[in-house]
Structure formats: structure tokens, C-alpha cells
CSV table of C-alpha atoms and ligand atoms in Angstrom, one decimal:
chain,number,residue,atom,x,y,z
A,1,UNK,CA,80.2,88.2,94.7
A,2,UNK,CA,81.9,89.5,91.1
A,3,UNK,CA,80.0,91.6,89.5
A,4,UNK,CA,81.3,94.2,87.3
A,5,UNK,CA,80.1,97.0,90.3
A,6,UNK,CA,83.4,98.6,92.2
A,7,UNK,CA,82.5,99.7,95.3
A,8,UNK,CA,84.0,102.9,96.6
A,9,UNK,CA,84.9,103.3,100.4
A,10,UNK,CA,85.7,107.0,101.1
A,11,UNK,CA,88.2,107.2,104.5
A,12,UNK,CA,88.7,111.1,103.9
A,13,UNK,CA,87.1,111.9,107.2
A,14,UNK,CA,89.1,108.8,109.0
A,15,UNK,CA,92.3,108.1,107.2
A,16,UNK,CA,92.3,111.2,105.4
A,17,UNK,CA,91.7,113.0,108.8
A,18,UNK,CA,95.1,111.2,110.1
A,19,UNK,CA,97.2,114.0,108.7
A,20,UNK,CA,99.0,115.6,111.1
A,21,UNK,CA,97.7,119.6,111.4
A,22,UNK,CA,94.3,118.7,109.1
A,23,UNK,CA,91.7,117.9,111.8
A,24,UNK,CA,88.5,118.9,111.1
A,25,UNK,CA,85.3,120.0,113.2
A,26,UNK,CA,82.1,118.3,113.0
A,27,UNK,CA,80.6,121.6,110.8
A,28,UNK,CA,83.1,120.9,108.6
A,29,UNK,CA,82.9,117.1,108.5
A,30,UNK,CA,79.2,116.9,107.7
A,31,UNK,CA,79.9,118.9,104.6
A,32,UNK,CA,82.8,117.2,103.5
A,33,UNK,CA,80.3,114.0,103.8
A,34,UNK,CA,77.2,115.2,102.5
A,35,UNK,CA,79.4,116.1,99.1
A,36,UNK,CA,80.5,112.7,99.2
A,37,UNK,CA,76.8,111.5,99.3
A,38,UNK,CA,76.0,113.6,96.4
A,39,UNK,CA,79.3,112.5,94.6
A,40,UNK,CA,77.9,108.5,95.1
A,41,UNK,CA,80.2,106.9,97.0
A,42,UNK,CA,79.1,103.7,98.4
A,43,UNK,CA,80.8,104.1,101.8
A,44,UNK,CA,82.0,106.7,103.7
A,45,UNK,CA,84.2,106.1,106.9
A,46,UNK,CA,83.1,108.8,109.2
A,47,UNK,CA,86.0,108.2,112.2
A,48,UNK,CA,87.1,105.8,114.5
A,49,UNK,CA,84.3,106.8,117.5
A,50,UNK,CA,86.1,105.8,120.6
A,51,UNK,CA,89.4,108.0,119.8
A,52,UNK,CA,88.1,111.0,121.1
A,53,UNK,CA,84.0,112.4,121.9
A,54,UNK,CA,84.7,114.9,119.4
A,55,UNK,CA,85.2,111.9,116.9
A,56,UNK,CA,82.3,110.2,118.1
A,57,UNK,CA,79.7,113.2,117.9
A,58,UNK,CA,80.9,113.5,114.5
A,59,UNK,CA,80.2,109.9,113.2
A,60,UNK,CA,76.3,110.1,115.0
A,61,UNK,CA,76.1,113.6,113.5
A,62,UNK,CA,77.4,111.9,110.0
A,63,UNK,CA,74.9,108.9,110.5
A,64,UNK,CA,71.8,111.1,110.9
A,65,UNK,CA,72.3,113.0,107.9
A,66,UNK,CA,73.7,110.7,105.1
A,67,UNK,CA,71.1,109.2,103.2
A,68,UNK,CA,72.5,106.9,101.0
A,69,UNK,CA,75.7,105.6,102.0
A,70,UNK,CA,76.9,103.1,104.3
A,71,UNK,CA,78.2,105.5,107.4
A,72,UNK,CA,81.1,103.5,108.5
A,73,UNK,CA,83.0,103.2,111.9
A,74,UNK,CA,86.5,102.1,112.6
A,75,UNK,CA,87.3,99.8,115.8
A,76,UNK,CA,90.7,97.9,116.7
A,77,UNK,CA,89.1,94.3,117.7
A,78,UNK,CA,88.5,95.8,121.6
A,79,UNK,CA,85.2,95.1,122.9
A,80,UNK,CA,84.6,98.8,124.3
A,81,UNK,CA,85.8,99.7,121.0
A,82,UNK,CA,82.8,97.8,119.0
A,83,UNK,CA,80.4,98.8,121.8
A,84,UNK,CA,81.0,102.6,121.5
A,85,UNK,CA,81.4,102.4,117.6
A,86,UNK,CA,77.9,100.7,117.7
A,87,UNK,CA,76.4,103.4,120.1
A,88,UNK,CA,78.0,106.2,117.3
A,89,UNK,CA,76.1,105.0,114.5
A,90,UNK,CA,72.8,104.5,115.8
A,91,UNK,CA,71.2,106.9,113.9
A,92,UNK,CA,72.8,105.4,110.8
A,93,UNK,CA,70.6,104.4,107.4
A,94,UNK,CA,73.0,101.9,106.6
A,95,UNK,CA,75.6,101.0,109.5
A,96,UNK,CA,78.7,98.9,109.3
A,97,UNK,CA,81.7,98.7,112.2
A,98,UNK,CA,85.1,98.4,110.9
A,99,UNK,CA,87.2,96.0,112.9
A,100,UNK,CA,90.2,94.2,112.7
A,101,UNK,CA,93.6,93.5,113.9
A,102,UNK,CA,97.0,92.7,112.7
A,103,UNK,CA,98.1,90.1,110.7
A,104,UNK,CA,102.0,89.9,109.8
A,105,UNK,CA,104.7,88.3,111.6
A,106,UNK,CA,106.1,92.0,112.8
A,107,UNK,CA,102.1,93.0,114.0
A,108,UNK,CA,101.6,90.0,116.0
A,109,UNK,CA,105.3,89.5,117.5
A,110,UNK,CA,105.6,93.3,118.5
A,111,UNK,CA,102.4,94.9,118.5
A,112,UNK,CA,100.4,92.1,120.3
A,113,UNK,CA,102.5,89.6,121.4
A,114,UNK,CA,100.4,86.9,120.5
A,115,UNK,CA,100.5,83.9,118.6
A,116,UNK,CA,98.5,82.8,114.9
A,117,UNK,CA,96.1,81.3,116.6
A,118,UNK,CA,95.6,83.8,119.0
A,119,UNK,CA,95.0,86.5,116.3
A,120,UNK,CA,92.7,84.4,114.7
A,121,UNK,CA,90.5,83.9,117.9
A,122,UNK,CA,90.5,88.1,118.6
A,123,UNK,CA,89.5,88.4,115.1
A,124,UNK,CA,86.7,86.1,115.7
A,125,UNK,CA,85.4,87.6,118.7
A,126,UNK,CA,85.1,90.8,117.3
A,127,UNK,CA,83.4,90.0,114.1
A,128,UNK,CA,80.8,88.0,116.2
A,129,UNK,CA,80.7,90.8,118.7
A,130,UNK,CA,80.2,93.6,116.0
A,131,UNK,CA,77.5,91.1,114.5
A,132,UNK,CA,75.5,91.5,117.6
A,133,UNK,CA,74.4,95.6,116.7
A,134,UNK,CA,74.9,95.2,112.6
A,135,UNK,CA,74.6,93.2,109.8
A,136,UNK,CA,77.2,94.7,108.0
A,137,UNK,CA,80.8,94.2,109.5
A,138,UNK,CA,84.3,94.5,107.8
A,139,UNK,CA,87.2,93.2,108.9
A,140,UNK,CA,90.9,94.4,108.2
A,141,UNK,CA,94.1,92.3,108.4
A,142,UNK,CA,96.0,95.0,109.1
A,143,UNK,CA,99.5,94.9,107.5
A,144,UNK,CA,98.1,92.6,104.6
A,145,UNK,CA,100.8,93.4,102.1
A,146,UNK,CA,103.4,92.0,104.2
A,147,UNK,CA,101.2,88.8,106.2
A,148,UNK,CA,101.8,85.4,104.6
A,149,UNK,CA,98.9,84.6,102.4
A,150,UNK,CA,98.3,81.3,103.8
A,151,UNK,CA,97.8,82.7,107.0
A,152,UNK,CA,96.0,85.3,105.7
A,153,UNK,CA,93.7,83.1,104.1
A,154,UNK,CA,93.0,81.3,107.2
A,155,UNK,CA,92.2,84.7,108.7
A,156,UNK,CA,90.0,85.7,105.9
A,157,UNK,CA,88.3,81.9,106.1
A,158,UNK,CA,87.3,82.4,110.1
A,159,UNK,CA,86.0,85.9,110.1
A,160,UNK,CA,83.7,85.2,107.1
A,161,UNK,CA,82.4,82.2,109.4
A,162,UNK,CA,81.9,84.6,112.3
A,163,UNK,CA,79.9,87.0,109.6
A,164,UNK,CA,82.5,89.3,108.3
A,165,UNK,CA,80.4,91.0,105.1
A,166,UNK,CA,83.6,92.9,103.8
A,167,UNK,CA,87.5,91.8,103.8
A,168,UNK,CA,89.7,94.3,103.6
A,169,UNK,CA,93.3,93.5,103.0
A,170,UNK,CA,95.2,96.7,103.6
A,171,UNK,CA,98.9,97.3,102.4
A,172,UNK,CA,99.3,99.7,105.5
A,173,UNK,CA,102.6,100.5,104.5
A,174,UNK,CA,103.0,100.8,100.9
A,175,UNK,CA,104.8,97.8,100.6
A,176,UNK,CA,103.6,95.4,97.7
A,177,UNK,CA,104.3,95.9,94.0
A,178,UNK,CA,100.7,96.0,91.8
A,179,UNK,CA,102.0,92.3,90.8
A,180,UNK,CA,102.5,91.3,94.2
A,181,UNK,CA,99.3,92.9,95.2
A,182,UNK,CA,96.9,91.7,92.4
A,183,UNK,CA,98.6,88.0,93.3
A,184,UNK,CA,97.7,88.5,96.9
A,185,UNK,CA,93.8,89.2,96.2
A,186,UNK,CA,93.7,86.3,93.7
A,187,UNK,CA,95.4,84.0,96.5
A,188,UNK,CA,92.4,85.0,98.5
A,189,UNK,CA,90.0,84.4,95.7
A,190,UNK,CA,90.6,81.1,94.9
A,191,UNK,CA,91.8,79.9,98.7
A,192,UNK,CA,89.4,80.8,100.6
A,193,UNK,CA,86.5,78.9,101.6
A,194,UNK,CA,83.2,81.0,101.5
A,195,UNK,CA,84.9,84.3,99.5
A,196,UNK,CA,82.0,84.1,97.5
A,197,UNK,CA,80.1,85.9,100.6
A,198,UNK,CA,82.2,88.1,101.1
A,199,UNK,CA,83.6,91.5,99.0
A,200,UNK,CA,87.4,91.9,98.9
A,201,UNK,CA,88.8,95.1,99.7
A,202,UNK,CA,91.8,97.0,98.4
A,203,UNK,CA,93.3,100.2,101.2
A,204,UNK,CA,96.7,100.7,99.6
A,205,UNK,CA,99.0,103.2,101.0
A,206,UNK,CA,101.6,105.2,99.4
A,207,UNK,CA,104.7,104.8,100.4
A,208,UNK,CA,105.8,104.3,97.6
A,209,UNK,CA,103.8,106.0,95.0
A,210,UNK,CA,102.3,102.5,94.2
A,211,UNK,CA,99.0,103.1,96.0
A,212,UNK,CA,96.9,103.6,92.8
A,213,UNK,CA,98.3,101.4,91.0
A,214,UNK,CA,98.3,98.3,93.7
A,215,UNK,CA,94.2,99.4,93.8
A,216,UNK,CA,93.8,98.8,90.1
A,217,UNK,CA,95.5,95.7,90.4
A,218,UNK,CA,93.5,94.3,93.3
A,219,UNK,CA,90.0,94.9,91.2
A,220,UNK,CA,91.7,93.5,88.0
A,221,UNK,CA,91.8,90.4,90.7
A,222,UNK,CA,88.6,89.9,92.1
A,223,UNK,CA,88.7,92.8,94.9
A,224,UNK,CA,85.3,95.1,94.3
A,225,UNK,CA,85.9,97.5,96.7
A,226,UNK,CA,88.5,100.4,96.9
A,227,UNK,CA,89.1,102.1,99.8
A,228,UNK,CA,90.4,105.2,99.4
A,229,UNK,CA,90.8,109.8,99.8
A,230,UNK,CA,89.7,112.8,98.1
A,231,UNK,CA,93.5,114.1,96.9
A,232,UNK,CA,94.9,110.9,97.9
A,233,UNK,CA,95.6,112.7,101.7
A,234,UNK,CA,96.1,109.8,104.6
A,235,UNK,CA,98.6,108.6,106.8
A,236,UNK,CA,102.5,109.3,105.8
A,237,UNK,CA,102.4,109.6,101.3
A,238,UNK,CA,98.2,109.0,102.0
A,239,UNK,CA,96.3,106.7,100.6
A,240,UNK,CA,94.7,105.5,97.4
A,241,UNK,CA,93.4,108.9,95.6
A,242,UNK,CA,89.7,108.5,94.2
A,243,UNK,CA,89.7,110.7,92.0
A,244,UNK,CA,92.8,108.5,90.4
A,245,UNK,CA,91.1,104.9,91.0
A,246,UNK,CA,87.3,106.3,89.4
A,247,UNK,CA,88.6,107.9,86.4
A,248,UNK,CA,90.8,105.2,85.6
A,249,UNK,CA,87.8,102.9,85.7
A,250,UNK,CA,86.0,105.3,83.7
A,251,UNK,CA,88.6,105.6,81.1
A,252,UNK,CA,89.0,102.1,80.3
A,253,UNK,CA,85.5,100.8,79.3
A,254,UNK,CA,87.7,97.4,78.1
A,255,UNK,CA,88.3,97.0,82.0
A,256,UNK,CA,84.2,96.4,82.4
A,257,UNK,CA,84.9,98.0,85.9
A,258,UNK,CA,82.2,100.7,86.9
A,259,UNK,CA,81.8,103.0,90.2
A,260,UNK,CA,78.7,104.9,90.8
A,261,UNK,CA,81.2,108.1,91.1
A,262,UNK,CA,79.9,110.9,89.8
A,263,UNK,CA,82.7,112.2,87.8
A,264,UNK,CA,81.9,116.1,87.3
A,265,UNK,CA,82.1,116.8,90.9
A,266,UNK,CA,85.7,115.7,91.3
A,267,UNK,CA,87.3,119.1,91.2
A,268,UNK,CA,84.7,120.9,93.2
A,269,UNK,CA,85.1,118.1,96.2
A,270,UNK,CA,88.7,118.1,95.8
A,271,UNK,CA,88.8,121.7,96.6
A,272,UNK,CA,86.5,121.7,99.3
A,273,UNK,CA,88.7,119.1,101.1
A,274,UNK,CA,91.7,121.0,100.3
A,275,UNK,CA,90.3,124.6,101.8
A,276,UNK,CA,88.7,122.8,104.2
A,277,UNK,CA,92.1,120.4,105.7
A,278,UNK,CA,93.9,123.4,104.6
A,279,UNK,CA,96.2,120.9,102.3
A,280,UNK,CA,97.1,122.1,98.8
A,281,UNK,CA,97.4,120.1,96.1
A,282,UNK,CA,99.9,119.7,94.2
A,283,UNK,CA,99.8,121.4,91.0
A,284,UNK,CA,100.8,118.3,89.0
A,285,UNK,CA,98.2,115.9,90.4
A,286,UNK,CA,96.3,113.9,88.5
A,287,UNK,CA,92.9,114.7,87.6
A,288,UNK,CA,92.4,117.6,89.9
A,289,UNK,CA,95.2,119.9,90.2
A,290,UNK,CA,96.3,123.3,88.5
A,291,UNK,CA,98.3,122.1,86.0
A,292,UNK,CA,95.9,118.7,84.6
A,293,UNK,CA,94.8,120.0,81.4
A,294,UNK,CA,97.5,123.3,80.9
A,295,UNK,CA,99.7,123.2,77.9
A,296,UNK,CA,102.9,125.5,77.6
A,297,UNK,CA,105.1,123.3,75.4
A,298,UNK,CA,104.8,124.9,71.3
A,299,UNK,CA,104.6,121.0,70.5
A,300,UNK,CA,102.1,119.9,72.5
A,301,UNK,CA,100.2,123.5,72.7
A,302,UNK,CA,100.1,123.1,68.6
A,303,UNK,CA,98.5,119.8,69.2
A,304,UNK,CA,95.9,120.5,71.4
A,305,UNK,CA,94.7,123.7,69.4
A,306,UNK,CA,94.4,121.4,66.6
A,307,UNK,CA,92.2,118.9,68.5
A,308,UNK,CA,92.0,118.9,72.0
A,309,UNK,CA,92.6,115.0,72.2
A,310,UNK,CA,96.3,115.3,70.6
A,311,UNK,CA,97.8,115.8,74.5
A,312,UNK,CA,94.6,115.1,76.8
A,313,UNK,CA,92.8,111.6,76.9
A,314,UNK,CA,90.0,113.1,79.3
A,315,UNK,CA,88.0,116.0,78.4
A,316,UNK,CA,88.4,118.3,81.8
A,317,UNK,CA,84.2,118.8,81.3
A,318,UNK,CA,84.3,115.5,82.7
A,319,UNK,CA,85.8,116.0,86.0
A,320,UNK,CA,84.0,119.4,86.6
A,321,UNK,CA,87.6,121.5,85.4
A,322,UNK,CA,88.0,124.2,83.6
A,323,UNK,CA,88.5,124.1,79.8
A,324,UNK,CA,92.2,123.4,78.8
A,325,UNK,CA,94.7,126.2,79.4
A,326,UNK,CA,97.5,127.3,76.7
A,327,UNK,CA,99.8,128.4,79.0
A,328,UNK,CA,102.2,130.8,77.5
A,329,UNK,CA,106.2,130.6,77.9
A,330,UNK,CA,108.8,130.6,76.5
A,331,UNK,CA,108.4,127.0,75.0
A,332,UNK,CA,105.1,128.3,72.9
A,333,UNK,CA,105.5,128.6,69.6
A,334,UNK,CA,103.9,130.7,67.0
A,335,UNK,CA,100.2,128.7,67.1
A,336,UNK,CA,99.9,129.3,70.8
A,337,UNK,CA,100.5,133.2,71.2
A,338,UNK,CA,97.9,133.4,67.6
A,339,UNK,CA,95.5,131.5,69.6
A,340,UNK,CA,95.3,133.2,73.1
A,341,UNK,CA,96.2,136.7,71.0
A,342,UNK,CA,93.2,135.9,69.4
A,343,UNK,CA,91.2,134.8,72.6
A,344,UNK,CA,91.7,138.6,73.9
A,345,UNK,CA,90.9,140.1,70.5
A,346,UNK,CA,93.9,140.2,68.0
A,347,UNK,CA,93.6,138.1,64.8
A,348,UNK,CA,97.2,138.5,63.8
A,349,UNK,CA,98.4,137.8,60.3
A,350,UNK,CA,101.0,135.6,59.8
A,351,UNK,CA,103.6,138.9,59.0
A,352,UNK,CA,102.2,140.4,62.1
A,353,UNK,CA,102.7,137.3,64.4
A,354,UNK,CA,105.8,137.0,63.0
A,355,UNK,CA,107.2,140.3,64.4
A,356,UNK,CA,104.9,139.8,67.7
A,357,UNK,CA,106.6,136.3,68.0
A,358,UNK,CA,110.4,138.0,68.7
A,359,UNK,CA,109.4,140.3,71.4
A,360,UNK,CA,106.8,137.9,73.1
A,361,UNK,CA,110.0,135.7,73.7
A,362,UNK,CA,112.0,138.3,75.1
A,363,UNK,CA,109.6,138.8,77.2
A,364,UNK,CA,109.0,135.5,77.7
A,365,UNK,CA,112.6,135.2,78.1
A,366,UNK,CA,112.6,137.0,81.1
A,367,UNK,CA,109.1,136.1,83.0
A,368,UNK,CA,108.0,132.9,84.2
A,369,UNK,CA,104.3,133.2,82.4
A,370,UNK,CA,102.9,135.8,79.7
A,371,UNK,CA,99.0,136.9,80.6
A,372,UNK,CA,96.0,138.2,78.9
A,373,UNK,CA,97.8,141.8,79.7
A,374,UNK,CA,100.9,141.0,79.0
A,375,UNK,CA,99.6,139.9,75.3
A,376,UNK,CA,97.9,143.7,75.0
A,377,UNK,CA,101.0,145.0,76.2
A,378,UNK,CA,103.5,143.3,73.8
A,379,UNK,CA,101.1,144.2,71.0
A,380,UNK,CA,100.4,147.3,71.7
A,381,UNK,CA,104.1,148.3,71.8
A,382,UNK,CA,104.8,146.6,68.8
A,383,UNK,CA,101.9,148.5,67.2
A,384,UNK,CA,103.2,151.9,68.3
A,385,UNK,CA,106.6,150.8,66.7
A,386,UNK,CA,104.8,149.3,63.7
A,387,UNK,CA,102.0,151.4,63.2
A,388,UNK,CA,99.6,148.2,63.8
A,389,UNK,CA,96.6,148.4,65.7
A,390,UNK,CA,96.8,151.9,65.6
B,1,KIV,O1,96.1,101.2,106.7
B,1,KIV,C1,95.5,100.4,107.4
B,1,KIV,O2,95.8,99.3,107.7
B,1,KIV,C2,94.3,101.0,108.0
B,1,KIV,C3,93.4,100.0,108.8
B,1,KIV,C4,93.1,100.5,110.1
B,1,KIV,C5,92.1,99.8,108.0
B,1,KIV,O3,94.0,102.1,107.9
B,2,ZN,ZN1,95.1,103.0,106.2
């Protein structure tokens, strides 16, 4: 299965949700997942139904309503757990259980106690067991990045046989380097028997601050499905941000990677989850926060005024932002005070930005930002002085 299609795997309202102090209701759930529909992601991860009944009202109440993504539950590989994540998405379009189990020497040894071979016959039993209500069952080997990929292999190998649809190979700590990574999905690729009916899965944490990057290299590999969170928010650092994997796809036509993502309603979603979780974000994130496409250097604010694709390499249109900001400091130089002065209705000469200039650094100088009214202001005083504007 390698065609050129990415698939994206939205766990906003399950991973996502992990964060401590960001729960959400089901009211606020179903929006969060009906702007997912509309944005076009291919999955969405509604919760993990047998955590809690509140959880499990909200995947059925996500399940009747999406209409054309997968609705996705999450189950450890427990019986009860398959059973009651079945019973959650019965109303479900498109239903696929989540199941799987650990896979590196530190999961099995402390977490279950078991033995390879033991793992291998849980993993088994629960992809055959979650066969029995859907057709469409992933399987995670949790603790991927840091499993040996032999073993892992052999994992991948059984649970394919038992019907597994999807493989995700999770780094659920944020371990692997992108190398390290990529090499892990290619190990897969070419070792295991039957891969070609099954789609490999990237859910990078970060830990790191490699989650993005790990993603990109696990589709450059053969993976062709990302899982990952509006704003990046998850577990710990959070998870792989979509906003970061679908535009770099988009960016880079040479990659011949495309999503179905929607592109323009990355900064409206982004808020919502934001206001909604009650989780800023940061103003330096990519893509969608304050600062993406603000200037306030004179170099690169000179630039920009120039042509717009001097500093930026997307055009903010294309993730629903607002137009590029000249931000005015005291780094801006000359072009950028003409420019905004201009914006609000001053077209300065070059003697009369030349005066304006001194005192919009002092002011500067002494305030962290100069506004719309500070730029009337400073003029205006100058004029009184000068007899401009008069
Ligand atoms: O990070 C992880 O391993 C997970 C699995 C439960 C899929 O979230
Ligand atoms: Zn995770």
C-alpha cells in the first residue's frame, strides 16, 4: 500500500485530551470533531471508551455525527476493553478499534511481566478479537522507538495475519532521532511479510522536540499515516502537530506526499482547540501562532515590504491567518514606520520620515511595541513642532 496519499490520524480528543487540566465535555468534543471533519482528516481518535462513561458517551455521540471520517477508539489488548470500545462506536460510519500493547524490553519486563512470545500471543488475541465487530483494526507497539526491530517485525508480521489493517509504530517517549526513526519504518517495510496489507503508522512524541521531524521521516520511509494534534498538545511535550506535518507536505511538492487537509482552516481550528482546552499557544509556533508571519526586524521588515516572499515561504492566506504584520520596534528601520505610517494615512517624504524616524525611536526606545496611535501621536507632535500636518 504506497501510494502518494498521507493519511492523517487526528488524536486531539484522545492524546490531545491527555493533558493534565484540558478535559473536555462531550458539547465541546463534538465541535472540536465536526471541525476536524470539515478540515478532512482521515481519522479522528474520539477517546479510549472504557476509561470513564463520560469518555464513552462521547465516542458514540462522535460516531453518530461524523460523516466522513473513520471515528476511532483506543483499547489496551483487554478483552472488556475491545468489547466496550466496540459497543462505543456502534453508531459509527466508518469504525476502527485501536488496540495494542507494549513492545520493548522495559514494557514487557516491568509493565507486563511477560515474555516475547507472550506479547506476541496478547497482541494476536486482540486483533482477532477486535476483528470480530470491525473490519478496520489498528494495532500499536507501544514503545516502538525503543523495541528491537526484529522483534518488532515479528510483532508487526503476526498481527497483520490476525487482520491488523493499520500498524502503528509509536515513539511514546520521544526517543528516536528522524534517522533512527525513518530506519525503523523502512526495517519494517522491507522485513515484514504481508506489509503490503497493511499502512504503517508514524505517533511521535516530543520529548525532545523531534516529534515533527521523526513524522516526516517515517512517510519519507514508506509510513502513510501520521498520527498526530491540533497545536501539537498530548502527553508530556505533546505529540506530532498537524498543522506542522500538513504544511510541510504541502510545501514541498518535490516530496509527492499529499493529505486531504484543508489548509485554510488551520488557524481557525487551532484556536478553537486552544479556547476550548484552554491551552495557549505559543506565540512562536509554527504555522499558527501570533508571531508566524510578524516582522519587527528593519532587515527583514524591508524585505517583506518589498515582496512578501523575501522572509515568508507560505503565504498566511493559506493557513486561514491574517495578512503579514510589520511589527514596529525599535529594530524597524525607516521603510517600516513609512509603510504602517502610510497604512493609517501619512505619506511621509523622505525629509519628513527622516525627522519622524528620531522620535519614533525614542519612543521606541522606551516601549515594547509602537501602534496605529502611537504612529498619530509621534506625528502629530512632531507636526506641532514642525508645522507638518498642520
Ligand atoms: O504514545 C503511544 O504509544 C500511544 C499509544 C497508546 C498509541 O499513545
Ligand atoms: Zn501517544
Amino acid at each position: 500500500m504506497s501510494s502518494n496519499r498521507v493519511h492523517i490520524f487526528d488524536t486531539t480528543l484522545r492524546d490531545g485530551e491527555q493533558v493534565p487540566g484540558c478535559k473536555l465535555n462531550t458539547d465541546e468534543k463534538l465541535m472540536i470533531a465536526s471541525q476536524l471533519d470539515n478540515l478532512g482528516v482521515d481519522v479522528i481518535e474520539a477517546g479510549f471508551p472504557v476509561s470513564s462513561p463520560g469518555d464513552f458517551q462521547s465516542v458514540q455521540a462522535i460516531g453518530k455525527l461524523i460523516k466522513n471520517a473513520t471515528v476511532c477508539g483506543l483499547t489496551r489488548a483487554v478483552k472488556n476493553d475491545i468489547k466496550v470500545a466496540s459497543e462505543a462506536l456502534v453508531y459509527a460510519k466508518r469504525p476502527r478499534i485501536h488496540t495494542g500493547i507494549g513492545t520493548s524490553e522495559s514494557h514487557m519486563k516491568y509493565k507486563f511481566n511477560a515474555t516475547p512470545e507472550q506479547i506476541i500471543e496478547r497482541a494476536v488475541a486482540a486483533v482477532a478479537y477486535a476483528k470480530t465487530f470491525v473490519e478496520d483494526v489498528e494495532f500499536y507497539a507501544e514503545d516502538a522507538g525503543r523495541s528491537d526491530n526484529e522483534f518488532l517485525a515479528r510483532v508487526c508480521e503476526a498481527v497483520i495475519k490476525a487482520g491488523a489493517t493499520v500498524l502503528n509504530i509509536p515513539d511514546t517517549t520521544g526517543y528516536c532521532l528522524p534517522d533512527e526513526y525513518g530506519a525503523k519504518i523502512k526495517y519494517l517495510k522491507e522485513n515484514v511479510t504481508g506489509i503490503h496489507n497493511a499502512i504503517l503508522s508514524c505517533h511521535c512524541h516530543n520529548d525532545l522536540g523531534l516529534a515533527t521531524a521523526n513524522s516526516i521521516a517515517g512517510v519519507l520511509n514508506g509510513a502513510r499515516q501520521i498520527e498526530c494534534t491540533i497545536n501539537g498538545i498530548g502527553e508530556r511535550a505533546g505529540n506530532t502537530s498537524l498543522e506542522e506535518v500538513t504544511m510541510i507536505l504541502k510545501q514541498h511538492p518535490d516530496l509527492e506526499l499529499n493529505t486531504n487537509i484543508n489548509s485554510r482552516m488551520l488557524t481557525s481550528i487551532s484556536q478553537l482547540v486552544s479556547d476550548t482546552m484552554g491551552m495557549p499557544v505559543q506565540p512562536n509556533k509554527a504555522i499558527v501562532g501570533a508571531n508566524a508571519f510578524s516582522h519587527s526586524s528593519g532587515i527583514h521588515q524591508d524585505g517583506v515590504i518589498k515582496n512578501r516572499e523575501t522572509y515568508e515561504i507560505m503565504d498566511p492566506k493559506d493557513v486561514g491567518a491574517a495578512d503579514s504584520a510589520i511589527v514596529l520596534t525599535a529594530r524597524s528601520g525607516r521603510a517600516a514606520l513609512a509603510y504602517r505610517a502610510k497604512n493609517v494615512g501619512y505619506d511621509l517624504t523622505k525629509r519628513e520620515l527622516d525627522t519622524i524616524y528620531v522620535d519614533f525611536l525614542n519612543f521606541a526606545d522606551k516601549n515594547k511595541e509602537v501602534t496605529d496611535t502611537d504612529i498619530h501621536q509621534i506625528i502629530k507632535m512632531n507636526a506641532v513642532s514642525k508645522r507638518m500636518y498642520a
